[in-house]
PDB file of C-alpha atoms and ligand atoms in Angstrom:
ATOM      1  CA  MET A   1       3.989   1.522   7.158  1.00 83.00           C
ATOM      2  CA  ILE A   2       6.604  -0.957   6.046  1.00 94.00           C
ATOM      3  CA  TYR A   3       8.208  -1.872   2.742  1.00 98.00           C
ATOM      4  CA  ASP A   4       6.742  -4.604   0.773  1.00 97.00           C
ATOM      5  CA  PRO A   5       9.212  -6.019  -1.748  1.00 97.00           C
ATOM      6  CA  ASN A   6       6.477  -7.851  -3.594  1.00 97.00           C
ATOM      7  CA  ASN A   7       5.594  -4.571  -5.719  1.00 98.00           C
ATOM      8  CA  ILE A   8       5.942  -3.989  -9.548  1.00 98.00           C
ATOM      9  CA  PHE A   9       9.024  -1.729  -9.527  1.00 98.00           C
ATOM     10  CA  ALA A  10      11.054  -4.374  -7.278  1.00 98.00           C
ATOM     11  CA  LYS A  11      10.207  -6.830 -10.021  1.00 98.00           C
ATOM     12  CA  ILE A  12      11.262  -4.482 -12.650  1.00 98.00           C
ATOM     13  CA  ILE A  13      14.667  -3.900 -10.910  1.00 98.00           C
ATOM     14  CA  LEU A  14      15.226  -7.453 -10.449  1.00 98.00           C
ATOM     15  CA  GLY A  15      14.273  -7.821 -14.164  1.00 97.00           C
ATOM     16  CA  GLU A  16      11.519 -10.222 -13.700  1.00 98.00           C
ATOM     17  CA  ILE A  17       9.122  -7.643 -15.621  1.00 97.00           C
ATOM     18  CA  PRO A  18      10.209  -5.951 -18.572  1.00 98.00           C
ATOM     19  CA  CYS A  19      10.665  -2.176 -18.798  1.00 98.00           C
ATOM     20  CA  HIS A  20      11.615   0.383 -21.149  1.00 98.00           C
ATOM     21  CA  LYS A  21      15.073   1.156 -19.737  1.00 98.00           C
ATOM     22  CA  ILE A  22      16.657   4.941 -19.864  1.00 98.00           C
ATOM     23  CA  TYR A  23      19.332   4.565 -17.379  1.00 98.00           C
ATOM     24  CA  GLU A  24      21.093   2.219 -14.671  1.00 98.00           C
ATOM     25  CA  ASP A  25      23.908   2.618 -12.394  1.00 98.00           C
ATOM     26  CA  GLU A  26      24.625   0.955  -9.223  1.00 98.00           C
ATOM     27  CA  HIS A  27      22.148   2.709  -7.019  1.00 98.00           C
ATOM     28  CA  THR A  28      19.425   3.616  -9.448  1.00 98.00           C
ATOM     29  CA  LEU A  29      17.033   2.791 -12.611  1.00 98.00           C
ATOM     30  CA  ALA A  30      15.062   4.991 -14.788  1.00 98.00           C
ATOM     31  CA  PHE A  31      12.608   3.721 -17.077  1.00 98.00           C
ATOM     32  CA  MET A  32       9.288   4.928 -19.074  1.00 98.00           C
ATOM     33  CA  ASP A  33       6.113   5.183 -17.361  1.00 98.00           C
ATOM     34  CA  VAL A  34       3.611   2.870 -19.002  1.00 98.00           C
ATOM     35  CA  MET A  35       0.798   5.182 -18.286  1.00 98.00           C
ATOM     36  CA  PRO A  36       2.362   8.572 -19.306  1.00 98.00           C
ATOM     37  CA  GLN A  37       0.847  11.653 -18.629  1.00 98.00           C
ATOM     38  CA  VAL A  38       2.719  13.432 -21.260  1.00 98.00           C
ATOM     39  CA  ASP A  39       5.191  12.383 -23.845  1.00 97.00           C
ATOM     40  CA  GLY A  40       8.478  11.533 -22.303  1.00 98.00           C
ATOM     41  CA  HIS A  41       7.062  10.772 -18.777  1.00 98.00           C
ATOM     42  CA  CYS A  42       9.542   8.577 -17.024  1.00 98.00           C
ATOM     43  CA  LEU A  43      10.378   7.450 -13.448  1.00 98.00           C
ATOM     44  CA  VAL A  44      13.485   7.146 -11.505  1.00 98.00           C
ATOM     45  CA  VAL A  45      13.744   4.355  -8.621  1.00 98.00           C
ATOM     46  CA  PRO A  46      16.525   3.560  -6.181  1.00 98.00           C
ATOM     47  CA  LYS A  47      17.439  -0.222  -6.295  1.00 98.00           C
ATOM     48  CA  VAL A  48      17.277  -0.440  -2.589  1.00 98.00           C
ATOM     49  CA  GLY A  49      13.742  -0.628  -1.232  1.00 96.00           C
ATOM     50  CA  SER A  50      11.865   1.877   0.614  1.00 97.00           C
ATOM     51  CA  ARG A  51       7.943   2.670   0.418  1.00 98.00           C
ATOM     52  CA  ASN A  52       8.608   6.379  -0.352  1.00 98.00           C
ATOM     53  CA  LEU A  53      10.452   9.685   0.590  1.00 98.00           C
ATOM     54  CA  LEU A  54       9.353   9.119   4.435  1.00 97.00           C
ATOM     55  CA  ASP A  55      11.314   6.018   4.956  1.00 97.00           C
ATOM     56  CA  SER A  56      14.252   6.604   2.647  1.00 97.00           C
ATOM     57  CA  ASP A  57      18.056   6.649   3.694  1.00 97.00           C
ATOM     58  CA  LEU A  58      19.465  10.045   2.958  1.00 98.00           C
ATOM     59  CA  ALA A  59      22.402   8.628   0.938  1.00 98.00           C
ATOM     60  CA  VAL A  60      19.971   6.702  -1.394  1.00 97.00           C
ATOM     61  CA  LEU A  61      17.948   9.837  -1.852  1.00 98.00           C
ATOM     62  CA  ALA A  62      21.014  11.520  -2.924  1.00 98.00           C
ATOM     63  CA  HIS A  63      21.767   8.851  -5.663  1.00 98.00           C
ATOM     64  CA  VAL A  64      18.063   9.231  -6.900  1.00 98.00           C
ATOM     65  CA  ILE A  65      18.314  12.811  -7.003  1.00 98.00           C
ATOM     66  CA  ALA A  66      21.545  12.896  -8.853  1.00 98.00           C
ATOM     67  CA  THR A  67      19.986  10.271 -11.673  1.00 98.00           C
ATOM     68  CA  THR A  68      16.643  12.328 -11.544  1.00 98.00           C
ATOM     69  CA  GLN A  69      18.749  15.528 -12.690  1.00 98.00           C
ATOM     70  CA  LYS A  70      20.341  13.512 -15.471  1.00 98.00           C
ATOM     71  CA  VAL A  71      17.392  12.267 -16.788  1.00 98.00           C
ATOM     72  CA  ALA A  72      15.300  15.115 -16.329  1.00 98.00           C
ATOM     73  CA  GLN A  73      18.129  17.090 -18.655  1.00 98.00           C
ATOM     74  CA  ALA A  74      18.049  14.446 -21.138  1.00 98.00           C
ATOM     75  CA  ALA A  75      14.164  14.437 -21.372  1.00 98.00           C
ATOM     76  CA  MET A  76      13.899  17.943 -21.837  1.00 98.00           C
ATOM     77  CA  LYS A  77      16.438  17.768 -24.746  1.00 98.00           C
ATOM     78  CA  ALA A  78      14.880  14.858 -26.219  1.00 98.00           C
ATOM     79  CA  PHE A  79      11.165  16.406 -26.480  1.00 98.00           C
ATOM     80  CA  GLY A  80      12.157  20.061 -26.938  1.00 97.00           C
ATOM     81  CA  ALA A  81      10.516  21.003 -23.423  1.00 98.00           C
ATOM     82  CA  ASP A  82      10.521  24.428 -22.127  1.00 97.00           C
ATOM     83  CA  GLY A  83      10.469  22.858 -18.466  1.00 98.00           C
ATOM     84  CA  VAL A  84      10.268  19.817 -16.306  1.00 98.00           C
ATOM     85  CA  GLN A  85       8.062  18.894 -13.553  1.00 98.00           C
ATOM     86  CA  LEU A  86       8.827  16.445 -10.999  1.00 98.00           C
ATOM     87  CA  ARG A  87       6.096  14.500  -8.970  1.00 98.00           C
ATOM     88  CA  GLN A  88       6.566  12.189  -6.046  1.00 98.00           C
ATOM     89  CA  TYR A  89       3.438  10.944  -4.050  1.00 98.00           C
ATOM     90  CA  ASN A  90       3.836   9.548  -0.492  1.00 98.00           C
ATOM     91  CA  GLU A  91       1.154   7.159   0.765  1.00 98.00           C
ATOM     92  CA  GLN A  92      -2.138   6.210  -0.836  1.00 97.00           C
ATOM     93  CA  ALA A  93      -3.778   9.373   0.476  1.00 98.00           C
ATOM     94  CA  ALA A  94      -1.413  11.610  -1.251  1.00 98.00           C
ATOM     95  CA  GLY A  95      -1.850   9.565  -4.716  1.00 97.00           C
ATOM     96  CA  GLN A  96       0.775   6.786  -4.197  1.00 98.00           C
ATOM     97  CA  THR A  97      -0.241   3.681  -6.221  1.00 98.00           C
ATOM     98  CA  VAL A  98       3.193   1.877  -6.390  1.00 98.00           C
ATOM     99  CA  PHE A  99       4.963   1.723  -2.847  1.00 98.00           C
ATOM    100  CA  HIS A 100       8.473   1.706  -3.840  1.00 98.00           C
ATOM    101  CA  LEU A 101      10.052   5.089  -3.856  1.00 98.00           C
ATOM    102  CA  HIS A 102       9.960   6.976  -7.259  1.00 98.00           C
ATOM    103  CA  PHE A 103      10.213  10.241  -8.973  1.00 98.00           C
ATOM    104  CA  HIS A 104       8.135  11.189 -11.895  1.00 98.00           C
ATOM    105  CA  ILE A 105       9.835  13.184 -14.809  1.00 98.00           C
ATOM    106  CA  LEU A 106       7.359  15.233 -16.962  1.00 98.00           C
ATOM    107  CA  PRO A 107       9.093  17.237 -19.599  1.00 98.00           C
ATOM    108  CA  LEU A 108       6.570  19.989 -20.815  1.00 98.00           C
ATOM    109  CA  LYS A 109       6.264  22.535 -23.366  1.00 97.00           C
ATOM    110  CA  GLU A 110       4.296  25.872 -22.781  1.00 96.00           C
ATOM    111  CA  GLY A 111       0.535  25.113 -22.885  1.00 95.00           C
ATOM    112  CA  ASP A 112       1.081  21.345 -22.481  1.00 95.00           C
ATOM    113  CA  ILE A 113      -1.923  19.626 -20.449  1.00 94.00           C
ATOM    114  CA  LEU A 114      -1.422  16.585 -18.418  1.00 95.00           C
ATOM    115  CA  GLN A 115      -2.960  13.437 -18.990  1.00 95.00           C
ATOM    116  CA  PRO A 116      -4.632  11.814 -15.701  1.00 94.00           C
ATOM    117  CA  HIS A 117      -2.502  10.049 -13.432  1.00 93.00           C
ATOM    118  CA  THR A 118      -2.354   6.286 -14.004  1.00 91.00           C
ATOM    119  CA  GLY A 119      -4.860   6.861 -16.888  1.00 92.00           C
ATOM    120  CA  LYS A 120      -4.192   5.147 -20.172  1.00 94.00           C
ATOM    121  CA  MET A 121      -1.675   2.393 -21.148  1.00 96.00           C
ATOM    122  CA  ALA A 122       0.648   3.681 -23.822  1.00 97.00           C
ATOM    123  CA  ASP A 123       1.493   1.654 -26.945  1.00 97.00           C
ATOM    124  CA  HIS A 124       4.847  -0.348 -26.382  1.00 97.00           C
ATOM    125  CA  GLY A 125       6.390   0.826 -29.486  1.00 98.00           C
ATOM    126  CA  VAL A 126       5.901   4.365 -28.901  1.00 98.00           C
ATOM    127  CA  LEU A 127       7.269   3.879 -25.459  1.00 98.00           C
ATOM    128  CA  ALA A 128      10.131   2.288 -26.919  1.00 98.00           C
ATOM    129  CA  GLU A 129      10.726   5.153 -29.406  1.00 98.00           C
ATOM    130  CA  HIS A 130      10.474   7.715 -26.673  1.00 98.00           C
ATOM    131  CA  ALA A 131      13.237   5.835 -24.363  1.00 98.00           C
ATOM    132  CA  ASN A 132      15.320   5.884 -27.368  1.00 98.00           C
ATOM    133  CA  GLU A 133      15.115   9.426 -28.011  1.00 98.00           C
ATOM    134  CA  ILE A 134      15.858  10.326 -24.083  1.00 98.00           C
ATOM    135  CA  LEU A 135      18.836   7.676 -24.391  1.00 98.00           C
ATOM    136  CA  LYS A 136      20.377   9.840 -27.068  1.00 98.00           C
ATOM    137  CA  TYR A 137      20.963  12.633 -24.641  1.00 98.00           C
ATOM    138  CA  ILE A 138      22.068  10.754 -21.550  1.00 95.00           C
TER     139      ILE A 138
HETATM  140  P1  5GP B 201       2.633   6.694  -8.139  1.00 85.54           P
HETATM  141  O1  5GP B 201       0.956   6.767  -8.214  1.00 85.54           O
HETATM  142  O2  5GP B 201       2.782   5.489  -7.292  1.00 85.54           O
HETATM  143  O3  5GP B 201       3.294   7.960  -8.010  1.00 85.54           O
HETATM  144  O4  5GP B 201       2.995   6.322  -9.483  1.00 85.54           O
HETATM  145  C1  5GP B 201       3.091   4.914 -10.104  1.00 85.54           C
HETATM  146  C2  5GP B 201       3.392   5.068 -11.466  1.00 85.54           C
HETATM  147  O5  5GP B 201       3.803   4.001 -12.098  1.00 85.54           O
HETATM  148  C3  5GP B 201       2.342   5.567 -12.392  1.00 85.54           C
HETATM  149  O6  5GP B 201       2.411   6.798 -13.145  1.00 85.54           O
HETATM  150  C4  5GP B 201       1.795   4.390 -13.463  1.00 85.54           C
HETATM  151  O7  5GP B 201       1.633   4.918 -14.526  1.00 85.54           O
HETATM  152  C5  5GP B 201       3.281   3.820 -13.165  1.00 85.54           C
HETATM  153  N1  5GP B 201       3.166   2.294 -13.361  1.00 85.54           N
HETATM  154  C6  5GP B 201       2.263   1.323 -12.981  1.00 85.54           C
HETATM  155  N2  5GP B 201       2.521  -0.068 -13.154  1.00 85.54           N
HETATM  156  C7  5GP B 201       3.909   0.111 -14.061  1.00 85.54           C
HETATM  157  C8  5GP B 201       4.521  -0.796 -14.780  1.00 85.54           C
HETATM  158  O8  5GP B 201       4.367  -1.967 -14.835  1.00 85.54           O
HETATM  159  N3  5GP B 201       5.641  -0.376 -15.385  1.00 85.54           N
HETATM  160  C9  5GP B 201       5.799   0.956 -15.653  1.00 85.54           C
HETATM  161  N4  5GP B 201       6.859   1.194 -16.203  1.00 85.54           N
HETATM  162  N5  5GP B 201       5.305   1.970 -14.994  1.00 85.54           N
HETATM  163  C10 5GP B 201       4.094   1.433 -14.264  1.00 85.54           C
END
């Protein structure tokens, strides 16, 4: 399996497609998922391309995990969450739909029920508000 740079997250990283950005540094970018499974659902990607965890460079993974921790802490505070779930899919058989490595961050309160994966597109105004809430704690 090889990395195809013609994927939606590569275009977001290049600024060719807009996103509701939460965090960016030299190595990583974090932004809202357009089909959130819960309020505050966001994604962390490395700027360097890899399909998923299986073909990622370890140094790149270290940067991605550091950003994931930072954004997870902020998302929990922003949404008053009791916990946070990370999800990361590798290859189609495992549910991956965008083939550029990413970690899902899902801040959860007790009793929250997740919406389906890649279910319903959210309103962009709402996503912008949610990104702003998380940004307050970054
Ligand atoms: P995967 O199934 O690959 O783990 O997850 C891909 C995620 O990307 C899904 O949760 C989906 O809602 C999200 N997604 C798909 N297209 C876009 C897009 O154009 N922009 C953003 N921000 N998220 C996207």
